[in-house]
Coordinates of C-alpha atoms and ligand atoms in Angstrom, one line a residue:
M12 CA 8.1 19.3 15.6
D13 CA 11.3 18.7 13.6
K14 CA 14.0 20.6 15.5
T15 CA 15.6 22.0 12.3
A16 CA 12.3 23.4 10.9
R17 CA 12.4 27.2 10.9
A18 CA 9.9 29.2 12.9
T19 CA 7.1 30.8 10.9
F20 CA 4.7 33.6 11.4
G21 CA 1.3 32.1 12.5
T22 CA -1.2 34.2 10.5
K23 CA -1.5 36.5 7.5
L24 CA -2.5 39.3 9.7
G25 CA 0.5 38.6 11.8
I26 CA 2.7 39.0 8.7
I27 CA 1.2 42.3 7.6
A28 CA 1.4 43.5 11.2
A29 CA 5.1 42.5 11.5
T30 CA 6.2 43.8 8.1
A31 CA 4.2 47.0 8.4
G32 CA 5.3 47.2 12.0
S33 CA 8.9 47.2 10.8
A34 CA 8.2 49.8 8.2
V35 CA 6.1 52.2 10.3
G36 CA 8.1 53.8 12.9
L37 CA 10.2 56.9 13.6
G38 CA 11.0 57.0 9.9
N39 CA 7.4 58.0 9.2
I40 CA 6.6 60.1 12.2
W41 CA 9.9 61.7 13.0
R42 CA 12.2 61.5 9.9
F43 CA 9.7 62.0 7.1
P44 CA 8.5 65.4 8.4
S45 CA 11.9 66.7 9.1
Q46 CA 13.3 65.7 5.7
T47 CA 10.2 67.2 4.0
A48 CA 10.8 70.4 5.9
Q49 CA 14.5 70.6 5.1
D50 CA 13.9 70.0 1.4
G51 CA 11.1 72.6 1.0
G52 CA 7.8 70.6 1.2
A53 CA 5.7 69.3 -1.6
I54 CA 8.3 68.5 -4.3
F55 CA 10.1 66.4 -1.8
V56 CA 6.9 64.5 -1.1
F57 CA 6.3 63.8 -4.8
V58 CA 9.8 62.6 -5.4
Y59 CA 9.5 60.5 -2.3
L60 CA 6.3 58.9 -3.5
A61 CA 7.9 58.1 -6.9
C62 CA 10.8 56.5 -5.2
V63 CA 8.5 54.3 -3.1
A64 CA 6.6 53.2 -6.2
F65 CA 9.5 52.7 -8.7
F66 CA 12.3 51.5 -6.5
G67 CA 10.9 50.7 -3.0
V68 CA 8.1 48.3 -3.8
P69 CA 9.9 46.2 -6.4
I70 CA 12.8 45.8 -4.0
V71 CA 10.6 45.0 -1.1
L72 CA 9.2 42.2 -3.2
A73 CA 12.7 41.1 -4.2
E74 CA 13.6 40.9 -0.5
F75 CA 10.5 38.8 0.2
I76 CA 11.4 36.5 -2.6
L77 CA 15.1 36.1 -1.5
G78 CA 14.1 35.7 2.1
R79 CA 11.5 33.0 1.6
A80 CA 13.6 31.1 -0.9
G81 CA 16.8 31.5 1.1
K82 CA 15.2 30.5 4.4
A83 CA 17.8 31.8 6.7
N84 CA 19.4 34.9 8.1
S85 CA 20.5 37.3 5.4
A86 CA 24.1 36.0 5.1
R87 CA 23.2 32.3 5.0
A88 CA 20.3 33.0 2.6
Y89 CA 22.8 34.3 -0.1
R90 CA 24.9 31.2 0.4
N91 CA 21.8 29.0 0.0
L92 CA 20.7 30.8 -3.1
A93 CA 24.0 31.1 -4.8
P94 CA 26.4 28.5 -3.4
G95 CA 30.0 29.1 -3.7
G96 CA 29.8 32.8 -4.6
W97 CA 30.9 35.8 -2.6
F98 CA 27.4 37.2 -2.2
H99 CA 27.0 36.4 1.5
V100 CA 29.5 39.2 2.1
F101 CA 26.6 41.4 1.3
G102 CA 24.8 39.7 4.2
Y103 CA 27.5 41.0 6.5
F104 CA 27.1 44.4 5.0
S105 CA 23.4 44.4 5.8
I106 CA 23.9 43.1 9.3
S107 CA 26.3 46.0 9.9
A108 CA 23.7 48.4 8.5
A109 CA 21.2 47.2 11.0
F110 CA 23.7 47.7 13.8
L111 CA 24.6 51.2 12.7
I112 CA 20.9 52.3 12.2
M113 CA 20.2 51.2 15.7
G114 CA 23.0 53.4 17.0
F115 CA 21.0 56.6 16.3
Y116 CA 17.5 55.1 16.1
M117 CA 17.6 53.9 19.7
V118 CA 18.5 57.4 20.8
V119 CA 15.4 58.9 19.2
A120 CA 13.4 56.0 20.5
G121 CA 14.7 57.0 23.9
W122 CA 13.4 60.5 23.4
T123 CA 9.9 59.1 22.9
L124 CA 10.2 57.4 26.3
E125 CA 11.3 60.7 27.9
Y126 CA 8.3 62.5 26.3
L127 CA 6.1 59.7 27.6
R128 CA 7.4 60.3 31.1
L129 CA 6.9 64.1 30.7
S130 CA 3.4 63.5 29.6
L131 CA 2.6 61.1 32.5
T132 CA 4.0 63.5 35.1
G133 CA 2.2 66.5 33.5
E134 CA 5.5 68.3 33.0
L135 CA 4.8 68.5 29.2
A136 CA 1.5 70.2 29.9
S137 CA 3.0 72.9 32.0
T138 CA 5.7 73.9 29.5
N139 CA 5.2 76.8 27.3
D140 CA 8.5 76.7 25.3
F141 CA 8.5 73.3 23.6
G142 CA 11.6 74.2 21.6
A143 CA 13.6 74.9 24.7
L144 CA 12.4 71.7 26.3
F145 CA 13.6 69.7 23.3
S146 CA 17.0 71.3 23.2
S147 CA 17.5 70.8 26.9
L148 CA 16.9 67.0 26.2
T149 CA 19.4 66.8 23.4
N150 CA 21.9 68.6 25.5
D151 CA 21.5 66.2 28.4
A152 CA 23.5 63.1 27.3
G153 CA 22.8 61.3 30.6
T154 CA 19.0 61.3 30.2
Q155 CA 19.3 60.3 26.6
I156 CA 21.6 57.5 27.3
G157 CA 19.5 56.2 30.1
W158 CA 16.3 56.0 28.0
M159 CA 18.2 54.7 25.0
A160 CA 19.5 51.8 27.1
V161 CA 16.0 51.1 28.4
F162 CA 14.7 50.9 24.8
V163 CA 17.5 48.7 23.7
L164 CA 17.0 46.3 26.6
G165 CA 13.2 46.2 26.0
T166 CA 13.7 45.4 22.3
G167 CA 16.2 42.7 23.2
G168 CA 13.8 41.2 25.7
I169 CA 11.0 40.8 23.1
V170 CA 13.4 39.4 20.5
A171 CA 14.6 36.9 23.0
F172 CA 11.1 35.4 23.1
G173 CA 11.3 34.5 19.4
V174 CA 9.2 35.0 16.3
K175 CA 5.6 34.1 17.2
K176 CA 5.3 35.0 20.8
G177 CA 7.5 38.1 20.7
I178 CA 7.5 39.8 17.3
E179 CA 4.1 38.8 15.9
L180 CA 2.0 39.3 19.0
A181 CA 3.6 42.7 19.8
S182 CA 3.0 44.0 16.3
K183 CA -0.6 42.8 16.0
L184 CA -1.6 44.7 19.1
M185 CA 0.2 47.9 18.5
M186 CA -0.4 48.8 14.8
P187 CA -4.2 49.3 14.8
L188 CA -4.1 51.5 17.9
L189 CA -1.5 53.7 16.4
L190 CA -3.5 54.4 13.3
L191 CA -6.5 55.2 15.4
V192 CA -4.8 57.9 17.5
M193 CA -3.2 59.4 14.5
L194 CA -6.6 59.8 12.8
V195 CA -7.9 61.7 15.9
L196 CA -4.8 64.0 15.8
C197 CA -5.3 64.5 12.1
V198 CA -8.8 65.7 12.6
R199 CA -7.7 68.1 15.3
A200 CA -4.8 69.5 13.3
L201 CA -7.0 70.1 10.2
T202 CA -9.6 71.9 12.2
L203 CA -7.2 74.5 13.6
P204 CA -7.6 77.9 12.1
G205 CA -4.7 78.5 9.7
A206 CA -4.1 74.9 9.0
G207 CA -4.5 75.4 5.2
A208 CA -1.0 76.9 4.9
G209 CA 0.5 73.7 6.3
L210 CA -1.4 71.6 3.9
S211 CA -0.4 73.6 0.8
Y212 CA 3.2 73.5 2.0
L213 CA 2.9 69.7 2.0
F214 CA 1.0 69.2 -1.2
A215 CA 1.4 72.3 -3.5
P216 CA 4.8 72.2 -5.1
N217 CA 6.9 75.3 -4.9
L218 CA 9.7 75.2 -7.4
E219 CA 11.8 77.8 -5.7
T220 CA 12.2 76.0 -2.4
A221 CA 12.9 72.8 -4.3
G222 CA 15.5 74.5 -6.4
D223 CA 17.4 75.3 -3.2
A224 CA 17.7 71.7 -2.2
G225 CA 18.8 70.7 -5.7
A226 CA 20.1 67.2 -6.4
R227 CA 20.3 66.6 -2.7
L228 CA 16.5 66.3 -2.8
L229 CA 16.8 63.2 -4.9
T230 CA 19.2 61.4 -2.6
D231 CA 17.2 62.5 0.4
A232 CA 13.9 61.3 -1.0
L233 CA 15.4 58.0 -2.1
G234 CA 17.1 57.5 1.2
Q235 CA 13.9 58.3 3.1
S236 CA 11.8 55.9 1.0
F237 CA 14.3 53.0 1.7
F238 CA 14.6 53.9 5.3
S239 CA 10.8 54.1 5.8
L240 CA 10.1 50.9 4.0
S241 CA 12.9 49.1 5.9
V242 CA 14.3 48.0 2.6
G243 CA 17.8 47.4 1.2
M244 CA 19.5 45.8 4.1
G245 CA 18.1 42.4 4.9
T246 CA 15.4 43.2 7.5
L247 CA 12.5 42.2 5.2
M248 CA 14.5 39.3 3.9
T249 CA 14.9 38.0 7.5
Y250 CA 11.2 38.4 8.2
A251 CA 10.3 36.7 4.9
S252 CA 12.4 33.7 5.9
Y253 CA 9.6 33.1 8.4
F254 CA 6.8 33.3 5.8
G255 CA 4.8 30.2 4.9
R256 CA 4.7 29.0 1.3
D257 CA 1.1 30.3 0.7
V258 CA 1.9 33.9 1.5
R259 CA 1.2 36.1 -1.5
L260 CA 4.4 38.1 -1.7
A261 CA 3.5 40.8 -4.2
K262 CA 0.2 41.5 -2.4
T263 CA 2.0 41.7 1.0
A264 CA 4.6 44.0 -0.4
G265 CA 1.9 46.3 -1.8
T266 CA -0.1 46.3 1.4
M267 CA 2.9 47.0 3.5
A268 CA 4.1 49.8 1.3
A269 CA 0.6 51.4 1.2
L270 CA 0.3 51.3 5.0
D271 CA 3.7 52.8 5.4
T272 CA 3.1 55.6 3.0
A273 CA -0.3 56.3 4.5
V274 CA 1.2 56.7 7.9
A275 CA 4.0 59.0 6.6
L276 CA 1.5 61.2 4.8
L277 CA -0.8 61.2 7.9
A278 CA 2.1 62.3 10.0
G279 CA 2.7 65.1 7.5
V280 CA -1.0 66.1 7.5
I281 CA -0.8 66.3 11.3
I282 CA 2.5 68.0 11.7
F283 CA 2.6 70.7 9.0
P284 CA -0.9 72.2 9.5
A285 CA -0.2 72.2 13.3
A286 CA 3.2 73.8 12.8
F287 CA 1.8 76.6 10.7
A288 CA -1.4 77.1 12.7
L289 CA 0.3 77.2 16.1
A290 CA 3.4 79.1 15.1
A291 CA 4.0 82.5 16.7
H292 CA 5.1 83.8 13.2
P293 CA 3.4 81.7 10.6
E294 CA 4.8 84.0 7.8
S295 CA 8.4 82.9 8.6
M296 CA 7.4 79.3 9.1
V297 CA 8.9 78.1 5.8
E298 CA 12.4 79.4 6.9
T299 CA 12.0 77.9 10.4
L300 CA 11.1 74.6 8.9
K301 CA 14.1 74.5 6.6
A302 CA 16.4 75.2 9.4
G303 CA 14.4 72.8 11.6
G304 CA 15.8 69.4 12.2
P305 CA 15.1 66.4 14.3
G306 CA 13.0 68.4 16.7
L307 CA 9.9 69.0 14.5
V308 CA 7.8 66.2 15.8
F309 CA 8.9 66.7 19.4
I310 CA 8.0 70.4 19.2
S311 CA 4.9 70.7 17.1
I312 CA 3.0 67.6 18.3
P313 CA 3.2 68.5 22.0
Q314 CA 2.0 72.0 21.0
L315 CA -0.9 70.5 19.1
L316 CA -1.8 68.2 21.9
Q317 CA -2.1 71.1 24.2
S318 CA -5.0 72.4 22.1
L319 CA -7.1 69.3 22.7
P320 CA -9.5 68.8 25.6
A321 CA -8.0 66.4 28.1
A322 CA -4.6 67.2 26.6
Q323 CA -2.7 65.0 29.1
V324 CA -4.6 61.9 28.2
W325 CA -4.0 62.4 24.5
S326 CA -0.4 63.2 25.1
V327 CA 0.2 60.0 27.1
F328 CA -1.6 58.0 24.4
F329 CA 0.3 59.6 21.5
F330 CA 3.8 59.1 23.0
L331 CA 2.9 55.6 24.2
L332 CA 2.0 54.7 20.6
L333 CA 5.1 56.4 19.2
V334 CA 7.1 54.2 21.6
L335 CA 5.3 51.2 20.4
A336 CA 5.7 52.1 16.7
S337 CA 9.4 52.5 17.3
L338 CA 9.5 49.3 19.1
T339 CA 8.1 47.2 16.2
S340 CA 10.8 48.7 14.0
T341 CA 13.7 48.2 16.5
I342 CA 12.5 44.6 16.9
S343 CA 13.0 44.0 13.2
L344 CA 16.4 45.6 13.2
F345 CA 17.5 43.7 16.2
E346 CA 16.1 40.4 14.7
V347 CA 18.5 40.8 11.7
I348 CA 21.5 40.5 13.9
T349 CA 19.9 38.0 16.3
A350 CA 19.0 35.6 13.6
F351 CA 22.6 35.8 12.3
V352 CA 24.2 35.2 15.7
H353 CA 21.8 32.5 16.6
E354 CA 22.1 30.6 13.4
E355 CA 25.7 31.2 12.4
V356 CA 27.9 31.6 15.4
R357 CA 29.0 28.5 17.3
V358 CA 31.0 28.2 20.4
T359 CA 32.9 25.0 21.3
L360 CA 32.9 24.2 25.0
P361 CA 34.1 21.2 26.9
K362 CA 31.2 19.0 28.1
K363 CA 31.2 16.7 31.0
I364 CA 29.7 13.3 30.4
F365 CA 26.9 12.5 32.7
S366 CA 25.3 9.5 31.0
P367 CA 26.3 6.2 32.7
R368 CA 27.6 4.6 29.6
G369 CA 29.7 7.6 28.6
E370 CA 27.6 8.5 25.6
A371 CA 27.0 12.1 24.9
A372 CA 24.0 13.6 23.3
G373 CA 24.2 16.2 20.6
T374 CA 26.2 16.6 17.5
G375 CA 29.7 17.5 16.4
E376 CA 31.4 16.0 19.5
T377 CA 35.0 14.9 19.7
A378 CA 36.6 13.2 22.7
V379 CA 39.2 15.3 24.3
S380 CA 40.2 13.3 27.3
P381 CA 38.4 10.5 29.1
G382 CA 35.4 12.0 30.8
T383 CA 35.3 15.2 28.8
L384 CA 33.9 16.0 25.4
R385 CA 33.9 19.1 23.3
Q386 CA 30.7 20.1 21.9
E387 CA 29.6 22.8 19.5
Y388 CA 26.8 25.0 20.8
R389 CA 24.5 27.4 19.1
I390 CA 24.2 30.7 20.9
A391 CA 20.7 30.8 22.4
R392 CA 18.5 33.7 21.4
P393 CA 18.4 35.3 24.9
F394 CA 22.2 35.2 25.2
A395 CA 22.7 36.6 21.7
A396 CA 20.2 39.3 22.6
V397 CA 22.2 40.4 25.6
V398 CA 25.5 40.6 23.7
I399 CA 23.9 42.5 20.8
A400 CA 22.2 44.9 23.2
A401 CA 25.5 45.7 24.8
G402 CA 27.0 46.6 21.5
I403 CA 24.1 48.9 20.5
I404 CA 24.2 50.7 23.8
A405 CA 27.9 51.4 23.3
L406 CA 27.3 52.9 19.9
G407 CA 24.2 54.8 21.1
V408 CA 26.3 56.5 23.8
F409 CA 28.4 58.1 21.1
C410 CA 25.4 59.2 19.2
A411 CA 23.7 60.7 22.2
C412 CA 26.8 62.6 23.3
S413 CA 27.4 63.9 19.8
L414 CA 24.1 65.9 20.0
E415 CA 25.3 68.1 22.9
E416 CA 26.2 71.6 21.8
N417 CA 29.9 72.0 21.0
S418 CA 30.4 68.2 21.1
A419 CA 33.6 67.2 19.4
L420 CA 32.1 63.9 18.2
R421 CA 31.8 65.0 14.6
L422 CA 32.7 63.3 11.3
F423 CA 32.8 65.0 7.8
G424 CA 31.2 68.1 9.2
L425 CA 28.2 66.2 10.7
S426 CA 27.5 65.1 14.3
F427 CA 28.2 61.4 14.8
F428 CA 24.4 61.0 15.1
D429 CA 23.8 62.7 11.7
F430 CA 26.7 60.9 10.2
L431 CA 25.2 57.5 11.0
D432 CA 21.9 58.6 9.7
F433 CA 23.5 59.8 6.4
L434 CA 25.7 56.7 6.1
T435 CA 22.9 54.2 6.5
A436 CA 19.9 55.8 4.9
K437 CA 21.6 57.7 2.1
L438 CA 24.4 55.3 1.2
M439 CA 24.1 51.8 2.6
M440 CA 20.4 51.3 2.0
P441 CA 20.4 52.5 -1.6
L442 CA 23.6 50.5 -2.3
G443 CA 21.8 47.5 -0.7
G444 CA 18.9 48.2 -3.0
I445 CA 21.1 48.0 -6.1
F446 CA 22.7 44.8 -4.9
I447 CA 19.4 43.1 -4.0
S448 CA 17.8 44.0 -7.3
L449 CA 20.8 42.8 -9.3
F450 CA 21.1 39.6 -7.3
A451 CA 17.4 38.8 -7.7
G452 CA 17.2 39.9 -11.3
R453 CA 20.5 38.5 -12.6
R454 CA 22.2 36.0 -10.3
L455 CA 19.2 34.1 -8.8
D456 CA 18.0 31.2 -10.9
K457 CA 15.1 32.5 -12.9
K458 CA 13.1 29.4 -12.0
I459 CA 13.3 30.3 -8.4
L460 CA 12.3 33.9 -9.0
E461 CA 9.4 32.7 -11.0
A462 CA 8.3 30.1 -8.5
E463 CA 8.4 32.5 -5.6
Y464 CA 6.6 35.2 -7.6
S465 CA 3.8 32.8 -8.5
N466 CA 3.8 30.7 -5.4
A467 CA 5.0 27.7 -7.3
G468 CA 2.7 28.3 -10.3
T469 CA -0.5 28.8 -8.3
L470 CA -0.7 32.6 -8.9
S471 CA -0.6 34.3 -12.3
L472 CA 2.7 35.4 -13.8
R473 CA 1.2 38.6 -15.1
F474 CA 3.8 41.4 -15.1
F475 CA 6.6 38.9 -14.3
K476 CA 8.6 40.0 -17.3
V477 CA 8.1 43.7 -16.5
Y478 CA 9.1 43.0 -12.9
R479 CA 12.2 41.1 -13.9
F480 CA 13.2 43.9 -16.3
I481 CA 12.8 46.4 -13.4
L482 CA 15.1 44.3 -11.2
R483 CA 17.7 43.9 -14.0
W484 CA 17.8 47.4 -15.3
I485 CA 15.5 50.1 -14.0
A486 CA 16.0 49.8 -10.3
P487 CA 19.8 49.4 -10.2
A488 CA 20.4 52.1 -12.9
G489 CA 17.9 54.5 -11.5
I490 CA 19.2 54.2 -7.9
A491 CA 22.8 54.5 -9.2
V492 CA 22.0 57.7 -11.1
V493 CA 20.3 59.2 -8.0
L494 CA 23.2 58.3 -5.8
V495 CA 25.8 59.8 -8.1
C496 CA 23.8 63.0 -8.8
G497 CA 23.2 63.6 -5.2
L498 CA 26.6 63.0 -3.9
F499 CA 28.7 64.9 -6.5
Ligands
LIG503 N1 11.4 51.6 8.7 C1 11.7 52.0 10.0 C2 11.0 53.3 10.3 O1 10.4 53.9 9.4 C3 13.1 52.0 10.3 C4 13.9 50.8 9.8 C5 14.8 50.9 8.9 C6 13.5 49.6 10.3 C7 15.5 49.8 8.4 C8 14.2 48.4 9.9 C9 15.2 48.6 8.9 O2 11.0 53.8 11.4

């Protein structure tokens, strides 16, 4: 094989599994329910769905187009597509976003490992105060840091194996299982007496509670849709650089978004009915939910699991899958940085000549002194993975410590953990969305956009004009309005 050829995903199923694997994760099962609860239920859900359809999906497609046409990590791809411009700076922005997201995401992923341990040892089954159990975890920085580090290293290990053997295989195995277990939990939650209150909270709009959240609801919903779809910061672009020429981009974007949305709604249909049905005081549940935060999933799901026969088995299964769903997302975040380091960073080291005639293999060599050459080396994936993992662990330590009660690690009135969540999901990703849509709609050569949209003329160009109009006007303007309204 030509050494310079880029790796590609092997199969179509692999592509769906990897992109949906990136999208489906803690964003759906942990973040979506807690945002819904904080913003008062159904109205949030509807605004969220609108954001997915009008902004999310078109920008997912734009990332696929840019990624496949740019054929490189997100910084190099902009250079390839618009030589001589400053656009690659946005690539650095997106790589930083991936790093910052991992700072808090890995901490939550660490919680899933702790809950898996608690399920395996039976400790979860013997608890009767799930709220207290959760807050004792968030007040124990040592445990959080330990599990976070395990998660980071596990992710790094898989990414070190590369695209086909690592990312694709892992995703293909995990995604179908996750859906299956969630369906079982859904049936259980819906058959609990009193589950209806949770369903109507999720799907029957209540204008009063939405009014309380006000314009914040818009930014929250927009941020959640981007976060959940993994869109706006180069993850999907990096994955699309491994797509073959025959992949149908629009179809893939639609399938991935549909799966992601289905899992988020499924998580809602499990968690809210369970929370209402199992609450000690269902009548004050709406207030509790509003105040509720990151703990929702870690409190109401374990409670729901207890009501199943063979609770421990289900509990192990559920948390194992949550670990795996998080892993397919962390892998995609990690890959954004790894692809960049591996492809862009070079180190120059002296190289001894071993060949008898004094010739050296490789490129970019200059003689330094007799017997020694300097050679530029790429940083191998495993080595890049180790360095990146160390950086993420360092950031994660601050996030984990910031959750302890009375921690001084606060910025702008938020814990460092919440600050990173806010900065990335509500600012960086929407800003990234504006940039990507403008770049694809206005800067990218229209012929390239058209060729990628239609797989070099083999697919119909139906809706192409509408799509380009969305990229040039609707998406950037709409996102900008939401951002401005929500922040001021
Ligand atoms: N979409 C992932 C989730 O829902 C999180 C993520 C965000 C992954 C951004 C990659 C990039 O859990």
